[in-house]
Amino acid sequence: MRTPLLSAAVLKNWGAAIFVAAALTSTTAVGALAQPLPGTVSTEIRMKLERDAKLSVTETVHVPDGKTVKRTVPLRLAVGNGLERQYQVVDARVEGKGSANVSDDKFTTTFEGGQATLTYTVVGAVAPVGDALEVRWQVAGGWDTELDKVSVTFSAPDSPTSVNCLAGPVGSSQPCTSADLADGKGVRAQEIRLGAGDRVDVAIGLSAGVVPPNAVVVEQSGLAAAFALTPVSGAALGGLLVLLLGGVALLWYLRGRDAAALASGVGAVSVLVRDQNDRVAFASPDGVLPGQVGTVVDEHVDVVDVTATVIDLAVRNYLWITEVDGHDWQIVRRNPADASLSGYEKAVYQALLPQGVDAVTVADLRTRRIDLAGVRDELYADVVEKRWFVRRPDAERSLFWWVGIAIAVLGLAATVALALTIGNALFGLAVAVGGVALAFGARSMPARTKRGSELLEHVRGLRGYLHGVTQDDIPEADRELVFSRSLPYAVVLGETEGWLAKFGQQDLYWYGNASDFRRSFPAFLGALDGVLAQAGHLRSLRT
């Protein structure tokens, strides 16, 4: 009769040995899993909640040989609505290669190669949450290196009711690798591969009355509190947003009105008029002069505005322009400035030919200091007088610039004062930001009146006339005068080349000794622009 392989005798003789071997194998495997990987940093944290609500913590830190690591834990944490929760760490000490330092707002530890044990006590970890208690502590965080593993255990005078373990960057809601109630007798949690700067935050629920709560929540202090988002500062930011959006909408409306006036769909305006003798003449829209056109279009007095005015003065027989030897030009006084000229035209006339000077060459102007500040002031005053602008465009921009700067300075002063006193410094910062926005927006602040915007439409129509008119539209007897009267407007609107191609003539009543007017005149414009640009006060290019 065969004896069964697993007979009672066999179990009696071998069972104990098999059990011992299995236990040893299991113990060895668990021990291997518990050991940190070579060359990595890991920590094992044991927390015990005492009956007086203090949290005793023991950390065993493993650091590779030759390496130094540091950890910084904040002891003041914002909890919203301008409040912060304060923790206190006491009795911190390190056994092994390391050190611990505690201040009012942070807990700093340093560990060198090997194994060290850190012990400390946390006061303020227990807070009431509804009808229960919550123990909360950032068991790991602020490390300047990656941790291979963080292991956590927790015990308390009574069984915990819940555990919530978060790991990863501060503010994230990523759960830990594992967290459980350890059969209801405590808490176990673990995080694998914690990145440098990341944290492990453990919150454990307890029944009410197990220990007295000791959490300390106060109003934030320092700069963090001063710049916290509160109902007052939030209202200030909201008001600033409304103002900024309103300002953008206003600029969009006003600038859009002007853009529409210059839209390509506008046709040519009627600038050619006939008298009772059927003679054709040029009449600018709204009586606008060449220099005024440029200023109304871009709200600046530019060199080209003055150059076009010089051409217009010659066309109207106040000046005579003639070529001279050496690729130069002479500007000659033909008729004195009279009451028919506007203030800025007289200023241009005087700048070129001051009292006692009847003729000047462009070369002479290069060596003579010309002051065009008076021309600029007179031209700005002129466009205001014509009611195309409410006030001088440069004064309008300057006004908003300085108002914006003043508001920004007051806002910064208010920010500092509020930060050092009652808080809500965001209110002052919002005012400062609004002032800066106003200062920078001043460059785009429109100053035209409705009449000025309407003139833009006529200017667009004037461009249409310069593009569309042909020689056949003008009787031969009137072509020289119409060409000449239109030429300054072509100059200021950048249409000189096209206008010369249509009507350029070699013999003109206001321009003498031209071997080839179509070549000579652009050269004269370039030379005069260069001289006027050197004089300063005006922009050399239209933008």
PDB file of N, CA, C and O in Angstrom, residues 31-44 61-63 115 148-149:
ATOM      1  N   GLY A  31      11.873  43.108   2.593  1.00  0.00           N
ATOM      2  CA  GLY A  31      13.016  43.921   2.962  1.00  0.00           C
ATOM      3  C   GLY A  31      13.692  44.524   1.753  1.00  0.00           C
ATOM      4  O   GLY A  31      14.122  45.674   1.764  1.00  0.00           O
ATOM      5  N   ALA A  32      13.770  43.744   0.673  1.00  0.00           N
ATOM      6  CA  ALA A  32      14.392  44.261  -0.548  1.00  0.00           C
ATOM      7  C   ALA A  32      13.586  45.393  -1.133  1.00  0.00           C
ATOM      8  O   ALA A  32      14.127  46.385  -1.605  1.00  0.00           O
ATOM      9  N   LEU A  33      12.237  45.248  -1.097  1.00  0.00           N
ATOM     10  CA  LEU A  33      11.387  46.301  -1.636  1.00  0.00           C
ATOM     11  C   LEU A  33      11.486  47.575  -0.811  1.00  0.00           C
ATOM     12  O   LEU A  33      11.330  48.689  -1.309  1.00  0.00           O
ATOM     13  N   ALA A  34      11.722  47.422   0.499  1.00  0.00           N
ATOM     14  CA  ALA A  34      11.753  48.583   1.380  1.00  0.00           C
ATOM     15  C   ALA A  34      13.035  49.376   1.239  1.00  0.00           C
ATOM     16  O   ALA A  34      13.088  50.542   1.593  1.00  0.00           O
ATOM     17  N   GLN A  35      14.073  48.733   0.693  1.00  0.00           N
ATOM     18  CA  GLN A  35      15.350  49.433   0.594  1.00  0.00           C
ATOM     19  C   GLN A  35      15.330  50.406  -0.585  1.00  0.00           C
ATOM     20  O   GLN A  35      14.804  50.091  -1.653  1.00  0.00           O
ATOM     21  N   PRO A  36      15.873  51.618  -0.427  1.00  0.00           N
ATOM     22  CA  PRO A  36      15.932  52.575  -1.538  1.00  0.00           C
ATOM     23  C   PRO A  36      16.898  52.096  -2.618  1.00  0.00           C
ATOM     24  O   PRO A  36      17.839  51.352  -2.331  1.00  0.00           O
ATOM     25  N   LEU A  37      16.662  52.529  -3.820  1.00  0.00           N
ATOM     26  CA  LEU A  37      17.565  52.187  -4.908  1.00  0.00           C
ATOM     27  C   LEU A  37      18.910  52.863  -4.661  1.00  0.00           C
ATOM     28  O   LEU A  37      18.974  53.998  -4.181  1.00  0.00           O
ATOM     29  N   PRO A  38      19.987  52.185  -5.027  1.00  0.00           N
ATOM     30  CA  PRO A  38      21.320  52.794  -4.827  1.00  0.00           C
ATOM     31  C   PRO A  38      21.451  54.108  -5.597  1.00  0.00           C
ATOM     32  O   PRO A  38      20.968  54.228  -6.719  1.00  0.00           O
ATOM     33  N   GLY A  39      22.090  55.081  -4.952  1.00  0.00           N
ATOM     34  CA  GLY A  39      22.334  56.361  -5.609  1.00  0.00           C
ATOM     35  C   GLY A  39      21.144  57.298  -5.620  1.00  0.00           C
ATOM     36  O   GLY A  39      21.185  58.322  -6.289  1.00  0.00           O
ATOM     37  N   THR A  40      20.074  56.984  -4.892  1.00  0.00           N
ATOM     38  CA  THR A  40      18.898  57.848  -4.867  1.00  0.00           C
ATOM     39  C   THR A  40      18.632  58.340  -3.451  1.00  0.00           C
ATOM     40  O   THR A  40      19.143  57.793  -2.475  1.00  0.00           O
ATOM     41  N   VAL A  41      17.786  59.382  -3.361  1.00  0.00           N
ATOM     42  CA  VAL A  41      17.379  59.947  -2.074  1.00  0.00           C
ATOM     43  C   VAL A  41      15.978  59.435  -1.761  1.00  0.00           C
ATOM     44  O   VAL A  41      15.089  59.421  -2.632  1.00  0.00           O
ATOM     45  N   SER A  42      15.757  59.003  -0.546  1.00  0.00           N
ATOM     46  CA  SER A  42      14.427  58.575  -0.116  1.00  0.00           C
ATOM     47  C   SER A  42      14.227  58.961   1.337  1.00  0.00           C
ATOM     48  O   SER A  42      15.186  59.272   2.046  1.00  0.00           O
ATOM     49  N   THR A  43      12.993  58.956   1.768  1.00  0.00           N
ATOM     50  CA  THR A  43      12.684  59.305   3.161  1.00  0.00           C
ATOM     51  C   THR A  43      11.510  58.489   3.665  1.00  0.00           C
ATOM     52  O   THR A  43      10.572  58.200   2.907  1.00  0.00           O
ATOM     53  N   GLU A  44      11.592  58.095   4.913  1.00  0.00           N
ATOM     54  CA  GLU A  44      10.513  57.364   5.592  1.00  0.00           C
ATOM     55  C   GLU A  44      10.048  58.216   6.760  1.00  0.00           C
ATOM     56  O   GLU A  44      10.841  58.594   7.629  1.00  0.00           O
ATOM     57  N   VAL A  61      16.107  59.714   6.568  1.00  0.00           N
ATOM     58  CA  VAL A  61      16.483  60.186   5.234  1.00  0.00           C
ATOM     59  C   VAL A  61      17.719  59.439   4.764  1.00  0.00           C
ATOM     60  O   VAL A  61      18.713  59.340   5.493  1.00  0.00           O
ATOM     61  N   HIS A  62      17.639  58.895   3.539  1.00  0.00           N
ATOM     62  CA  HIS A  62      18.769  58.187   2.928  1.00  0.00           C
ATOM     63  C   HIS A  62      19.325  59.046   1.792  1.00  0.00           C
ATOM     64  O   HIS A  62      18.597  59.385   0.850  1.00  0.00           O
ATOM     65  N   VAL A  63      20.602  59.405   1.876  1.00  0.00           N
ATOM     66  CA  VAL A  63      21.250  60.252   0.877  1.00  0.00           C
ATOM     67  C   VAL A  63      22.486  59.536   0.357  1.00  0.00           C
ATOM     68  O   VAL A  63      23.270  59.003   1.154  1.00  0.00           O
ATOM     69  N   GLN A 115      22.819  57.992   6.122  1.00  0.00           N
ATOM     70  CA  GLN A 115      21.470  57.954   6.700  1.00  0.00           C
ATOM     71  C   GLN A 115      21.415  58.870   7.909  1.00  0.00           C
ATOM     72  O   GLN A 115      22.312  58.882   8.740  1.00  0.00           O
ATOM     73  N   ASP A 148      13.434  59.226  -4.689  1.00  0.00           N
ATOM     74  CA  ASP A 148      13.027  57.947  -5.271  1.00  0.00           C
ATOM     75  C   ASP A 148      11.738  57.451  -4.637  1.00  0.00           C
ATOM     76  O   ASP A 148      10.859  56.919  -5.324  1.00  0.00           O
ATOM     77  N   LYS A 149      11.600  57.658  -3.326  1.00  0.00           N
ATOM     78  CA  LYS A 149      10.407  57.153  -2.639  1.00  0.00           C
ATOM     79  C   LYS A 149      10.181  57.926  -1.352  1.00  0.00           C
ATOM     80  O   LYS A 149      11.117  58.299  -0.655  1.00  0.00           O
TER      81      LYS A 149
END
